Coordinates of C-alpha atoms in Angstrom, one line a residue:
Chain J
M1 CA 31.7 -4.7 30.8
K2 CA 34.4 -6.3 28.7
Q3 CA 37.1 -4.8 30.9
D4 CA 35.4 -6.3 34.0
I5 CA 35.4 -9.8 32.6
T6 CA 39.0 -9.8 31.4
L7 CA 40.1 -8.5 34.8
K8 CA 38.2 -11.2 36.6
R9 CA 39.7 -13.8 34.3
E10 CA 43.2 -12.5 34.8
G11 CA 42.5 -12.7 38.6
Q12 CA 41.6 -16.4 38.3
F13 CA 44.6 -17.0 36.2
L14 CA 46.9 -15.6 38.9
A15 CA 45.2 -17.5 41.7
F16 CA 46.0 -20.7 39.8
L17 CA 49.6 -19.7 39.2
K18 CA 50.3 -18.5 42.8
P19 CA 51.4 -21.8 44.4
L20 CA 53.5 -22.6 41.3
V21 CA 55.4 -19.4 41.0
G22 CA 55.5 -18.3 44.6
K23 CA 57.8 -15.3 45.0
F24 CA 57.5 -14.4 41.3
T25 CA 53.9 -13.4 41.7
P26 CA 54.6 -9.7 42.1
N27 CA 56.4 -9.7 38.8
F28 CA 53.4 -11.3 37.1
Q29 CA 51.1 -8.6 38.6
R30 CA 53.4 -5.9 37.3
M31 CA 53.4 -7.5 33.9
D32 CA 49.7 -7.5 34.1
I33 CA 49.5 -3.8 34.9
M34 CA 52.0 -3.1 32.1
G35 CA 49.8 -5.0 29.8
S36 CA 46.6 -3.1 30.5
L37 CA 48.6 0.2 30.5
K38 CA 50.0 -0.6 27.1
K39 CA 46.4 -1.3 25.9
T40 CA 45.2 2.1 27.2
V41 CA 48.2 3.9 25.7
I42 CA 47.5 2.3 22.3
T43 CA 43.8 3.2 22.5
I44 CA 44.6 6.9 23.4
F45 CA 47.2 7.0 20.7
S46 CA 44.8 5.7 18.0
V47 CA 42.2 8.2 19.1
L48 CA 44.7 11.0 18.8
V49 CA 45.8 9.8 15.3
F50 CA 42.1 9.7 14.3
L51 CA 41.5 13.3 15.5
G52 CA 44.7 14.5 13.8
L53 CA 43.7 13.0 10.5
W54 CA 40.2 14.4 10.8
H55 CA 41.6 17.8 11.6
L56 CA 44.0 17.8 8.6
G57 CA 41.3 16.5 6.3
S58 CA 38.7 19.1 7.3
K59 CA 41.4 21.8 7.0
A60 CA 42.3 20.7 3.5
L61 CA 38.6 20.7 2.5
Y62 CA 38.1 24.1 4.1
N63 CA 41.1 25.6 2.2
K64 CA 39.9 24.1 -1.1
E65 CA 36.4 25.7 -0.7
A66 CA 37.9 29.0 0.5
N67 CA 40.3 29.2 -2.4
F68 CA 37.5 28.4 -4.8
K69 CA 35.4 31.2 -3.4
I70 CA 38.3 33.7 -3.6
E71 CA 39.1 32.7 -7.1
K72 CA 35.5 32.9 -8.2
A73 CA 35.3 36.5 -6.8
L74 CA 38.6 37.4 -8.6
N75 CA 37.3 36.0 -11.9
E76 CA 33.9 37.5 -11.7
Q77 CA 34.2 40.7 -9.7
G78 CA 38.0 41.6 -9.8
A79 CA 40.8 41.9 -7.4
V80 CA 39.1 44.1 -4.8
A81 CA 36.2 41.8 -4.3
A82 CA 38.6 38.9 -4.0
E83 CA 40.6 40.7 -1.3
A84 CA 37.3 41.5 0.5
E85 CA 36.3 37.8 0.3
R86 CA 39.7 36.7 1.7
A87 CA 39.4 39.2 4.6
C88 CA 35.9 38.0 5.3
I89 CA 36.9 34.4 5.4
A90 CA 39.9 35.1 7.6
S91 CA 37.9 37.2 10.0
G92 CA 35.6 34.2 10.7
D93 CA 32.5 36.1 9.7
S94 CA 29.7 33.5 9.5
S95 CA 28.2 35.0 6.3
C96 CA 31.1 33.8 4.0
Q97 CA 32.5 30.7 5.8
P98 CA 33.0 27.6 3.6
N99 CA 30.4 25.0 4.5
T100 CA 32.2 21.7 4.6
L101 CA 33.4 18.9 6.9
P102 CA 33.7 20.5 10.3
S103 CA 36.9 20.2 12.3
P104 CA 37.0 18.3 15.7
L105 CA 37.1 21.6 17.5
Q106 CA 34.0 22.9 15.8
V107 CA 32.2 19.7 16.6
W108 CA 33.3 20.0 20.3
A109 CA 32.0 23.6 20.3
S110 CA 28.7 22.4 18.9
L111 CA 28.3 19.7 21.5
Q112 CA 28.8 22.4 24.2
S113 CA 26.3 24.7 22.5
L114 CA 23.8 21.9 22.3
I115 CA 24.3 21.2 26.0
A116 CA 23.9 24.9 26.8
D117 CA 20.8 25.0 24.7
H118 CA 19.4 22.1 26.6
K119 CA 20.0 24.0 29.9
V120 CA 18.2 27.0 28.5
I121 CA 15.3 25.0 27.3
T122 CA 15.0 23.1 30.6
A123 CA 15.0 26.4 32.5
D124 CA 12.4 27.8 30.1
K125 CA 10.2 24.8 30.6
A126 CA 10.5 24.9 34.4
A127 CA 9.6 28.6 34.3
F128 CA 6.6 27.9 32.0
V129 CA 5.3 25.1 34.3
E130 CA 5.8 27.4 37.3
K131 CA 3.9 30.3 35.6
M132 CA 1.1 28.1 34.3
S133 CA 0.6 26.0 37.5
E134 CA -2.2 28.1 38.9
R135 CA -4.0 28.5 35.6
N136 CA -3.6 24.7 34.9
A137 CA -5.0 23.9 38.3
Q138 CA -8.0 26.0 37.4
L139 CA -8.4 24.3 34.0
I140 CA -8.2 20.8 35.5
A141 CA -10.7 21.9 38.1
Q142 CA -13.0 22.9 35.3
G143 CA -12.5 19.6 33.7
K144 CA -10.4 21.0 30.8
D145 CA -7.0 19.9 29.5
A146 CA -4.0 21.6 31.0
I147 CA -1.8 23.8 28.9
V148 CA 1.5 22.0 28.1
Y149 CA 4.9 23.3 27.1
T150 CA 5.1 23.3 23.3
G151 CA 8.5 24.9 22.8
R152 CA 11.2 23.2 20.7
A153 CA 12.8 20.0 22.0
S154 CA 16.4 20.1 23.3
F155 CA 19.1 17.8 22.0
V156 CA 18.7 15.6 25.1
D157 CA 15.0 15.3 24.6
I158 CA 15.6 14.3 21.0
V159 CA 18.1 11.6 22.1
L160 CA 15.6 10.3 24.7
T161 CA 12.9 10.2 22.1
S162 CA 15.1 8.1 19.8
I163 CA 16.0 5.7 22.6
K164 CA 12.4 5.4 23.6
T165 CA 11.5 4.6 20.0
V166 CA 14.2 2.0 19.6
F167 CA 13.2 0.3 22.9
A168 CA 9.5 0.2 21.9
G169 CA 10.4 -1.2 18.5
F170 CA 12.8 -3.7 20.0
L171 CA 10.2 -4.9 22.5
L172 CA 7.7 -5.2 19.7
A173 CA 10.2 -7.3 17.6
L174 CA 10.9 -9.5 20.6
L175 CA 7.3 -10.1 21.4
I176 CA 6.5 -11.0 17.8
A177 CA 9.7 -12.8 16.7
V178 CA 10.6 -15.0 19.7
P179 CA 7.2 -16.8 20.2
I180 CA 6.8 -17.2 16.4
G181 CA 10.4 -18.4 16.1
I182 CA 9.8 -21.0 18.9
V183 CA 6.6 -22.3 17.3
I184 CA 8.0 -22.6 13.8
G185 CA 11.3 -24.0 15.1
L186 CA 9.3 -26.8 16.8
S187 CA 7.2 -27.7 13.9
P188 CA 8.8 -28.5 10.5
S189 CA 5.5 -28.1 8.6
L190 CA 4.9 -24.7 10.1
R191 CA 8.5 -23.8 9.2
S192 CA 7.9 -24.6 5.6
A193 CA 4.6 -22.7 5.8
F194 CA 6.4 -19.6 7.1
N195 CA 9.5 -19.9 5.0
W196 CA 8.4 -18.1 1.9
F197 CA 7.0 -15.3 4.1
I198 CA 10.3 -14.8 5.9
Q199 CA 12.4 -15.0 2.7
I200 CA 10.3 -12.5 0.9
F201 CA 9.8 -9.9 3.7
K202 CA 13.3 -10.1 5.3
P203 CA 15.1 -8.1 2.6
V204 CA 12.5 -5.3 2.3
S205 CA 13.9 -1.9 2.9
P206 CA 13.1 0.2 6.0
V207 CA 11.5 2.9 3.9
V208 CA 9.0 0.5 2.4
W209 CA 8.2 -0.9 5.9
Y210 CA 7.6 2.7 7.0
L211 CA 5.2 3.3 4.1
L212 CA 3.3 0.1 4.8
V213 CA 2.9 0.9 8.5
F214 CA 2.0 4.4 7.6
M215 CA -0.9 3.2 5.4
I216 CA -2.3 1.0 8.2
V217 CA -1.7 3.3 11.2
K218 CA -3.1 6.4 9.3
T219 CA -6.4 4.6 8.8
L220 CA -6.5 3.2 12.3
Y221 CA -6.0 6.7 13.7
I222 CA -8.4 8.3 11.3
G223 CA -10.3 11.2 12.9
D224 CA -7.8 11.4 15.7
S225 CA -5.8 14.5 15.8
S226 CA -3.1 13.2 18.2
D227 CA 0.4 12.8 16.9
N228 CA 1.0 9.2 15.6
A229 CA 4.6 9.7 14.4
F230 CA 5.9 7.9 17.5
V231 CA 3.6 4.9 16.9
I232 CA 4.4 4.7 13.2
S233 CA 8.1 4.9 13.8
F234 CA 8.4 2.3 16.6
I235 CA 6.2 -0.2 14.7
S236 CA 8.3 0.3 11.5
V237 CA 11.5 -0.1 13.5
G238 CA 10.2 -3.3 15.1
L239 CA 9.1 -4.8 11.8
C240 CA 12.4 -4.0 10.1
A241 CA 14.5 -5.4 12.9
M242 CA 12.6 -8.5 14.0
W243 CA 13.8 -10.8 11.2
A244 CA 17.2 -11.7 12.7
T245 CA 15.5 -12.8 15.9
L246 CA 12.9 -14.7 14.1
V247 CA 15.3 -16.6 12.0
N248 CA 17.8 -17.2 14.8
T249 CA 15.1 -18.4 17.2
A250 CA 13.7 -20.8 14.7
M251 CA 17.1 -22.1 13.9
G252 CA 18.1 -22.4 17.6
V253 CA 15.0 -24.3 18.4
S254 CA 15.1 -26.6 15.4
T255 CA 18.8 -27.5 15.8
V256 CA 19.0 -28.5 19.4
D257 CA 21.9 -31.0 19.9
K258 CA 20.6 -34.5 19.1
D259 CA 22.2 -35.8 22.3
Y260 CA 20.0 -33.5 24.5
I261 CA 16.9 -34.7 22.6
N262 CA 17.9 -38.3 23.1
V263 CA 18.3 -37.7 26.8
A264 CA 14.8 -36.1 26.9
K265 CA 13.4 -39.1 25.0
V266 CA 15.1 -41.7 27.2
L267 CA 13.8 -39.9 30.3
K268 CA 10.4 -39.5 28.6
L269 CA 10.1 -35.8 29.5
G270 CA 6.7 -34.3 28.7
T271 CA 6.3 -31.8 25.9
F272 CA 6.2 -28.9 28.3
Q273 CA 9.3 -30.0 30.2
K274 CA 11.1 -30.8 27.0
I275 CA 10.5 -27.3 25.7
F276 CA 11.3 -25.4 28.9
K277 CA 14.1 -27.6 30.4
V278 CA 15.9 -28.7 27.2
I279 CA 15.0 -26.9 24.0
L280 CA 14.8 -23.3 25.2
P281 CA 17.9 -23.2 27.4
S282 CA 19.9 -24.8 24.7
S283 CA 18.7 -22.3 22.0
L284 CA 19.2 -19.2 24.3
P285 CA 22.6 -18.3 22.9
L286 CA 21.2 -18.2 19.3
I287 CA 18.1 -16.3 20.4
F288 CA 20.3 -13.7 22.1
T289 CA 22.6 -13.5 19.1
G290 CA 19.4 -12.7 17.1
L291 CA 18.2 -10.2 19.7
R292 CA 21.6 -8.4 19.5
I293 CA 21.4 -8.1 15.8
T294 CA 17.8 -6.9 16.1
L295 CA 18.8 -4.2 18.5
S296 CA 21.6 -2.9 16.3
V297 CA 19.4 -3.1 13.2
A298 CA 16.7 -1.2 15.1
W299 CA 19.1 1.5 16.0
M300 CA 20.4 1.7 12.4
V301 CA 17.1 2.0 10.7
L302 CA 15.7 4.3 13.3
I303 CA 17.4 7.4 11.7
A304 CA 15.8 6.8 8.3
I305 CA 12.4 6.0 9.8
E306 CA 12.3 9.0 12.2
L307 CA 13.2 11.2 9.3
L308 CA 10.3 9.9 7.2
A309 CA 7.8 9.8 10.1
Q310 CA 8.7 13.3 11.3
S311 CA 9.2 11.9 14.8
Q312 CA 11.1 14.2 17.1
G313 CA 14.3 12.0 17.3
L314 CA 17.8 12.0 16.1
G315 CA 16.8 11.1 12.5
L316 CA 14.7 14.2 12.1
F317 CA 17.3 16.3 13.9
V318 CA 20.0 15.3 11.4
W319 CA 17.8 15.9 8.5
E320 CA 16.6 19.3 9.7
E321 CA 20.1 20.4 10.5
F322 CA 21.1 19.4 6.9
Q323 CA 18.2 21.4 5.5
N324 CA 18.9 24.3 7.8
G325 CA 22.4 24.9 6.4
A326 CA 23.4 27.2 9.3
N327 CA 27.0 27.7 10.0
D328 CA 27.2 25.1 12.8
S329 CA 24.7 22.7 11.2
N330 CA 27.4 20.4 9.8
S331 CA 29.1 20.1 13.2
K332 CA 25.8 19.3 14.9
I333 CA 25.3 16.5 12.4
I334 CA 28.7 15.1 13.4
V335 CA 27.7 15.4 17.0
A336 CA 24.6 13.4 16.3
M337 CA 26.7 10.9 14.4
F338 CA 28.9 10.3 17.5
V339 CA 25.9 10.2 19.8
I340 CA 24.3 7.6 17.6
G341 CA 27.4 5.5 17.5
I342 CA 28.1 5.6 21.2
I343 CA 24.5 4.8 22.1
G344 CA 24.5 1.9 19.6
F345 CA 27.7 0.6 21.2
L346 CA 26.3 0.9 24.7
L347 CA 23.1 -0.9 23.7
D348 CA 25.1 -3.8 22.3
R349 CA 27.1 -4.1 25.5
L350 CA 23.9 -4.1 27.5
M351 CA 22.6 -6.9 25.4
L352 CA 25.8 -8.8 25.8
A353 CA 25.7 -8.4 29.5
I354 CA 22.2 -9.8 29.7
Q355 CA 23.2 -12.6 27.4
N356 CA 26.1 -13.6 29.6
M357 CA 23.8 -13.5 32.6
V358 CA 21.2 -15.9 31.3
S359 CA 22.9 -18.2 28.8
F360 CA 25.2 -21.1 29.5
N361 CA 28.0 -20.5 27.0
K362 CA 29.7 -17.3 27.6
N363 CA 31.1 -15.2 24.8
E364 CA 32.5 -12.0 26.1
S365 CA 34.0 -10.6 22.9
V366 CA 32.8 -9.4 19.5
Chain W
M1 CA 9.5 -65.0 24.9
S2 CA 7.3 -65.4 28.0
T3 CA 9.0 -64.9 31.3
E4 CA 7.2 -67.6 33.2
N5 CA 9.1 -70.6 31.9
T6 CA 12.5 -69.1 32.7
L7 CA 11.6 -67.7 36.1
E8 CA 13.4 -68.8 39.3
T9 CA 15.8 -71.1 37.5
G10 CA 19.5 -70.5 37.7
T11 CA 22.9 -71.9 38.1
V12 CA 25.6 -71.7 40.7
Q13 CA 29.0 -71.0 39.5
N14 CA 32.0 -70.1 41.6
G15 CA 29.7 -70.0 44.6
I16 CA 27.6 -67.2 43.1
F17 CA 24.0 -67.7 42.1
Y18 CA 23.4 -66.7 38.5
S19 CA 19.8 -65.9 37.7
S20 CA 18.7 -67.2 34.3
Q21 CA 15.7 -65.1 33.9
V22 CA 15.9 -63.5 30.5
M23 CA 15.9 -59.7 30.9
L24 CA 16.5 -58.7 27.4
D25 CA 15.6 -60.7 24.3
L26 CA 16.7 -59.8 20.8
A27 CA 15.2 -62.2 18.3
K28 CA 15.9 -62.1 14.5
L29 CA 16.7 -58.5 14.8
K30 CA 17.1 -56.6 11.5
K31 CA 18.1 -53.1 10.6
V32 CA 17.9 -51.7 7.1
Y33 CA 18.8 -48.2 6.0
P34 CA 17.3 -47.4 2.6
T35 CA 19.8 -45.7 0.4
P36 CA 19.4 -44.4 -3.2
K37 CA 21.4 -47.4 -4.4
G38 CA 19.1 -49.9 -2.6
D39 CA 18.7 -51.0 0.9
Y40 CA 21.7 -51.2 3.2
V41 CA 21.3 -54.1 5.7
V42 CA 23.2 -53.3 8.8
L43 CA 22.0 -56.1 11.0
E44 CA 20.3 -59.3 10.1
D45 CA 19.1 -62.3 12.0
L46 CA 20.7 -61.1 15.2
D47 CA 19.7 -63.3 18.2
L48 CA 20.9 -62.5 21.7
Q49 CA 19.5 -63.3 25.1
I50 CA 20.8 -61.3 28.1
M51 CA 20.0 -62.6 31.6
K52 CA 18.9 -60.7 34.6
E53 CA 21.8 -59.2 36.5
E54 CA 24.2 -60.0 33.7
F55 CA 26.9 -57.6 32.4
V56 CA 27.5 -58.1 28.7
T57 CA 30.0 -56.3 26.7
I58 CA 29.8 -56.1 22.9
I59 CA 32.9 -55.8 20.9
G60 CA 33.3 -55.6 17.1
H61 CA 34.9 -53.4 14.4
S62 CA 33.9 -49.8 13.9
G63 CA 30.8 -49.5 11.7
C64 CA 29.5 -53.1 12.3
G65 CA 26.3 -51.9 13.8
K66 CA 26.9 -52.1 17.5
T67 CA 25.7 -48.6 18.2
T68 CA 22.7 -49.2 15.9
M69 CA 21.8 -52.3 17.9
L70 CA 22.1 -50.4 21.2
S71 CA 20.0 -47.5 20.1
M72 CA 17.4 -49.9 18.9
I73 CA 17.3 -51.5 22.3
A74 CA 17.0 -47.9 23.8
G75 CA 14.1 -47.3 21.4
L76 CA 15.8 -44.3 19.8
N77 CA 16.1 -46.1 16.4
P78 CA 13.2 -48.0 14.8
I79 CA 13.4 -51.7 14.3
S80 CA 13.2 -52.9 10.7
G81 CA 12.5 -56.6 11.5
G82 CA 12.5 -59.0 14.4
N83 CA 11.8 -58.3 18.0
I84 CA 13.3 -56.7 21.1
A85 CA 11.7 -57.5 24.5
V86 CA 12.4 -56.4 28.0
L87 CA 11.1 -59.0 30.5
G88 CA 8.8 -60.2 27.7
N89 CA 7.4 -56.8 26.9
P90 CA 8.2 -55.7 23.3
V91 CA 10.1 -52.4 23.1
K92 CA 8.1 -49.5 21.7
G93 CA 10.1 -46.4 21.8
P94 CA 12.4 -45.0 24.4
G95 CA 11.7 -45.1 28.2
P96 CA 13.4 -44.8 31.5
D97 CA 13.3 -48.5 32.1
R98 CA 16.3 -48.6 29.8
G99 CA 18.9 -46.1 31.1
V100 CA 21.5 -45.0 28.6
I101 CA 25.0 -43.7 29.2
F102 CA 26.0 -42.0 25.9
Q103 CA 29.4 -41.8 24.3
S104 CA 29.5 -38.1 24.9
P105 CA 28.3 -37.3 28.4
S106 CA 25.2 -35.5 27.0
L107 CA 24.6 -33.4 30.1
M108 CA 22.6 -30.3 29.8
P109 CA 25.4 -27.7 30.1
W110 CA 23.2 -25.1 31.6
M111 CA 22.3 -27.3 34.6
T112 CA 24.3 -28.2 37.6
A113 CA 25.5 -31.7 38.2
L114 CA 22.7 -32.2 40.7
E115 CA 20.0 -30.7 38.4
N116 CA 21.2 -33.1 35.6
V117 CA 20.7 -36.1 37.8
L118 CA 17.4 -34.7 39.2
L119 CA 16.0 -34.3 35.7
G120 CA 15.7 -38.1 35.4
V121 CA 14.9 -38.7 39.1
N122 CA 12.0 -36.2 39.0
Q123 CA 10.7 -38.0 36.0
V124 CA 10.9 -41.5 37.4
F125 CA 10.1 -41.0 41.1
K126 CA 7.1 -38.7 40.7
H127 CA 5.5 -39.6 44.0
A128 CA 8.6 -39.0 46.1
T129 CA 9.0 -35.8 48.0
K130 CA 11.4 -33.1 46.8
T131 CA 13.8 -34.0 49.6
Q132 CA 13.7 -37.7 48.8
R133 CA 14.4 -37.0 45.2
K134 CA 17.3 -34.8 46.0
D135 CA 18.6 -37.4 48.4
I136 CA 18.5 -40.0 45.6
A137 CA 20.4 -37.8 43.2
K138 CA 23.0 -36.8 45.9
Y139 CA 23.5 -40.5 46.8
Y140 CA 24.4 -41.4 43.3
L141 CA 26.6 -38.3 42.8
H142 CA 28.3 -39.3 46.0
K143 CA 28.8 -42.8 44.6
V144 CA 30.6 -41.5 41.5
G145 CA 32.8 -39.4 43.7
L146 CA 31.3 -36.0 43.0
E147 CA 30.1 -35.0 46.5
G148 CA 32.0 -31.7 46.2
A149 CA 30.5 -30.8 42.8
F150 CA 26.7 -30.9 43.3
D151 CA 26.3 -27.2 42.3
K152 CA 28.9 -27.0 39.6
K153 CA 27.5 -26.3 36.2
A154 CA 28.0 -29.2 33.9
I155 CA 30.0 -27.1 31.5
E156 CA 32.6 -26.4 34.2
L157 CA 33.3 -30.1 34.8
S158 CA 36.0 -32.0 33.0
Q159 CA 35.1 -34.7 30.5
G160 CA 35.7 -37.4 33.0
M161 CA 33.7 -35.7 35.7
Q162 CA 30.8 -35.1 33.2
Q163 CA 30.8 -38.8 32.4
R164 CA 30.6 -39.5 36.1
V165 CA 27.5 -37.4 36.2
G166 CA 26.2 -39.4 33.2
I167 CA 26.8 -42.6 35.2
A168 CA 25.0 -41.2 38.2
R169 CA 22.1 -40.0 36.1
A170 CA 21.7 -43.5 34.5
F171 CA 21.8 -45.4 37.8
A172 CA 19.6 -43.0 39.7
I173 CA 16.6 -43.7 37.6
K174 CA 16.8 -47.4 38.6
P175 CA 16.4 -48.8 35.1
K176 CA 15.8 -52.5 34.4
V177 CA 18.5 -52.4 31.7
L178 CA 21.5 -50.2 31.5
L179 CA 22.8 -49.4 28.0
L180 CA 26.3 -48.1 27.7
D181 CA 27.5 -46.8 24.3
E182 CA 31.3 -46.7 24.5
P183 CA 31.0 -44.4 27.5
F184 CA 34.7 -44.2 28.1
G185 CA 35.8 -44.0 24.5
M186 CA 36.8 -40.4 24.5
L187 CA 38.7 -40.4 27.9
D188 CA 42.4 -40.7 28.5
S189 CA 43.5 -44.1 29.7
L190 CA 44.0 -43.1 33.4
T191 CA 40.5 -41.5 33.6
R192 CA 39.1 -44.5 31.8
G193 CA 40.5 -46.9 34.4
E194 CA 39.1 -44.7 37.2
L195 CA 35.7 -44.7 35.7
Q196 CA 35.7 -48.4 35.0
D197 CA 36.4 -48.9 38.7
I198 CA 33.6 -46.6 39.7
L199 CA 31.2 -48.2 37.2
I200 CA 31.9 -51.7 38.4
E201 CA 31.7 -50.7 42.1
I202 CA 28.2 -49.2 41.7
W203 CA 27.2 -52.1 39.4
N204 CA 28.2 -54.7 42.1
K205 CA 25.8 -53.0 44.4
E206 CA 22.9 -52.4 42.1
K207 CA 23.3 -55.5 39.7
I208 CA 21.4 -53.8 36.9
T209 CA 21.5 -55.8 33.7
A210 CA 24.0 -54.0 31.6
V211 CA 24.9 -54.0 27.9
M212 CA 28.0 -52.1 27.0
I213 CA 29.7 -51.4 23.7
T214 CA 33.4 -51.1 23.8
H215 CA 36.4 -51.1 21.5
D216 CA 38.8 -51.9 24.3
V217 CA 39.5 -55.7 24.8
D218 CA 40.8 -55.3 28.3
E219 CA 37.7 -53.2 29.3
A220 CA 35.5 -55.9 27.8
I221 CA 37.1 -58.6 29.9
F222 CA 37.4 -56.7 33.1
L223 CA 33.7 -55.7 33.2
A224 CA 31.8 -58.5 31.6
D225 CA 30.2 -61.8 32.5
R226 CA 30.0 -62.5 28.7
V227 CA 31.7 -60.8 25.8
V228 CA 29.7 -60.8 22.6
M229 CA 31.7 -60.5 19.4
M230 CA 29.9 -59.1 16.4
T231 CA 30.9 -59.9 12.8
S232 CA 31.7 -57.0 10.6
G233 CA 28.9 -55.5 8.6
P234 CA 26.9 -55.3 6.4
R235 CA 24.5 -58.0 7.7
A236 CA 26.3 -58.1 11.0
K237 CA 25.3 -60.7 13.5
I238 CA 26.7 -62.4 16.6
G239 CA 30.0 -64.0 15.7
D240 CA 31.0 -65.6 19.0
I241 CA 30.4 -65.4 22.7
L242 CA 33.0 -65.7 25.4
N243 CA 32.1 -66.4 29.0
I244 CA 34.3 -64.7 31.5
D245 CA 34.4 -66.8 34.6
F246 CA 36.1 -64.4 37.0
E247 CA 34.7 -64.1 40.4
R248 CA 33.0 -60.9 41.5
P249 CA 33.8 -58.5 43.0
R250 CA 36.8 -58.1 40.8
T251 CA 39.8 -55.9 41.1
R252 CA 42.0 -54.9 38.2
K253 CA 44.9 -56.7 39.9
S254 CA 43.1 -60.0 40.4
V255 CA 41.8 -60.0 36.8
L256 CA 45.2 -59.3 35.4
E257 CA 46.9 -62.0 37.5
H258 CA 44.2 -64.6 36.7
D259 CA 45.5 -67.6 34.7
D260 CA 42.8 -67.4 32.1
Y261 CA 43.2 -63.7 31.4
Y262 CA 45.6 -64.0 28.5
S263 CA 43.7 -66.9 26.9
Y264 CA 40.5 -64.7 27.0
R265 CA 42.4 -61.9 25.6
K266 CA 43.9 -64.0 22.8
H267 CA 40.5 -65.4 22.0
L268 CA 39.0 -61.9 21.5
I269 CA 42.0 -60.6 19.5
D270 CA 42.0 -63.6 17.3
F271 CA 38.3 -63.0 16.5
L272 CA 38.9 -59.3 15.8
E273 CA 41.8 -59.9 13.6
H274 CA 40.0 -62.3 11.3

């Protein structure tokens, strides 16, 4: 998105210069290409440096743990055991590998194994559906519930669950915070009535919000055996994340430029027109800033909340891998970390694109 | 304050009929701002009558209360004492019968030039059809020289062009009184000259009673039938009034070459320097 905008801008810049510089235009274009080439090279270089440092760091940690293991064997069991330990580590046997920060290559391998696993599970699921189709048709004909696939979720399913939870939470935050923000922004007395409430509940930790939502939802779902982990986690995410939007909306609405309000007064615009033609458009940039913060907070608290709520998302995945302690668990956690980061970044770009589409002052960066 | 006794009287000067119907009447006007150290009196005992179809400029030092006075006429600032009446009706709050051109263009940046003008037109001409309203807005944008920029967003226009839209917006609602609060103060002198010409050209056609605040002595003389000089605050009032007897329509050249121009100018500068 950002790249698009800068390119367009450079295009306009050139169009403006063309009549002035005439025959030099090709040179300008070449400089332009050189500029973006340089940017790309710098980015690639910094990625390589990062991977290199990571590799060296993980190697150092690996050696430290391996040396400790060998030394321990030497001290406790003698030279033969130490030599056996050394051989075991060198052979790559999974039973004696140091369990530390994985190297970039290990993480890459884990990503591929997760994708392969996803393919296996998808095929398995398709086969199951195929096999059960006749039986399920019979069950439905008899008015009974069909048998569904209950095998473990693949990594892709887990990511999709997380994204679904974040969007549901974000939507909830939007539906609560924007209307309330507008109302308390318009009325100073309502603002002071709500102020203590906002100030007290804004800093509350995601974990506590989860517990609160759990108390309430558990009772609402009482006697219902269906899984409420998703409901609990998206409501908690929404409640944690809505504060930025609430505060920003209220601020945007209450601090509309006095000039605009004076114009509305001179023209004697009605209340409805004043709100929809003047106040809301002028506070849109702040509302969107709030929504962007909300979305990034939602994505950030999601991990902790999914973990607590046992919802089949990335949070639970990370925690289970950590508890699991298998040989490739650590590298799977790092894969999850990158996936979380990249999705968070993409979500933010998405919000920025929507913001630039609907609001009058464009801010492409940050 | 009644309008009947002043109706249909007038004088003929330089072959032009000047109506003497009082359009705007400020009587014993007072403005007080309460401060922790006691009341601060900005304006006191300010009397001014402005005739129909008259262009009055108000000049005075910064902070003397010119803008306060104008926003009180607009109804945006409450009156502490005295009276303001438009055609005999006391002012109670803002309304489109008093159009305002603000110091900053104050356009809605998310609307196009046309939408900005339509915002007012839709409000005033509620019974007109959509096309008629659009035609009115387009007519005035055309008058200020923006026929090519109807659909440009206000934020994409230069300061000078934004203020042109501001002028179009104010004239398009056909106010009884036009209030101009240093509308060209933040423009460079070339643009300012252009906009003065545009303003006076439309005004010659519409003859809307106008009150304009300015810091610029030449601008005050070029545009006005009368220049009102305000004393410095606190307790500012009218210090002196100068009649400008140039014929209309005026051109910059004819005004500058007029025999009386420099004596008017001297009069104003002498007042401001004391």
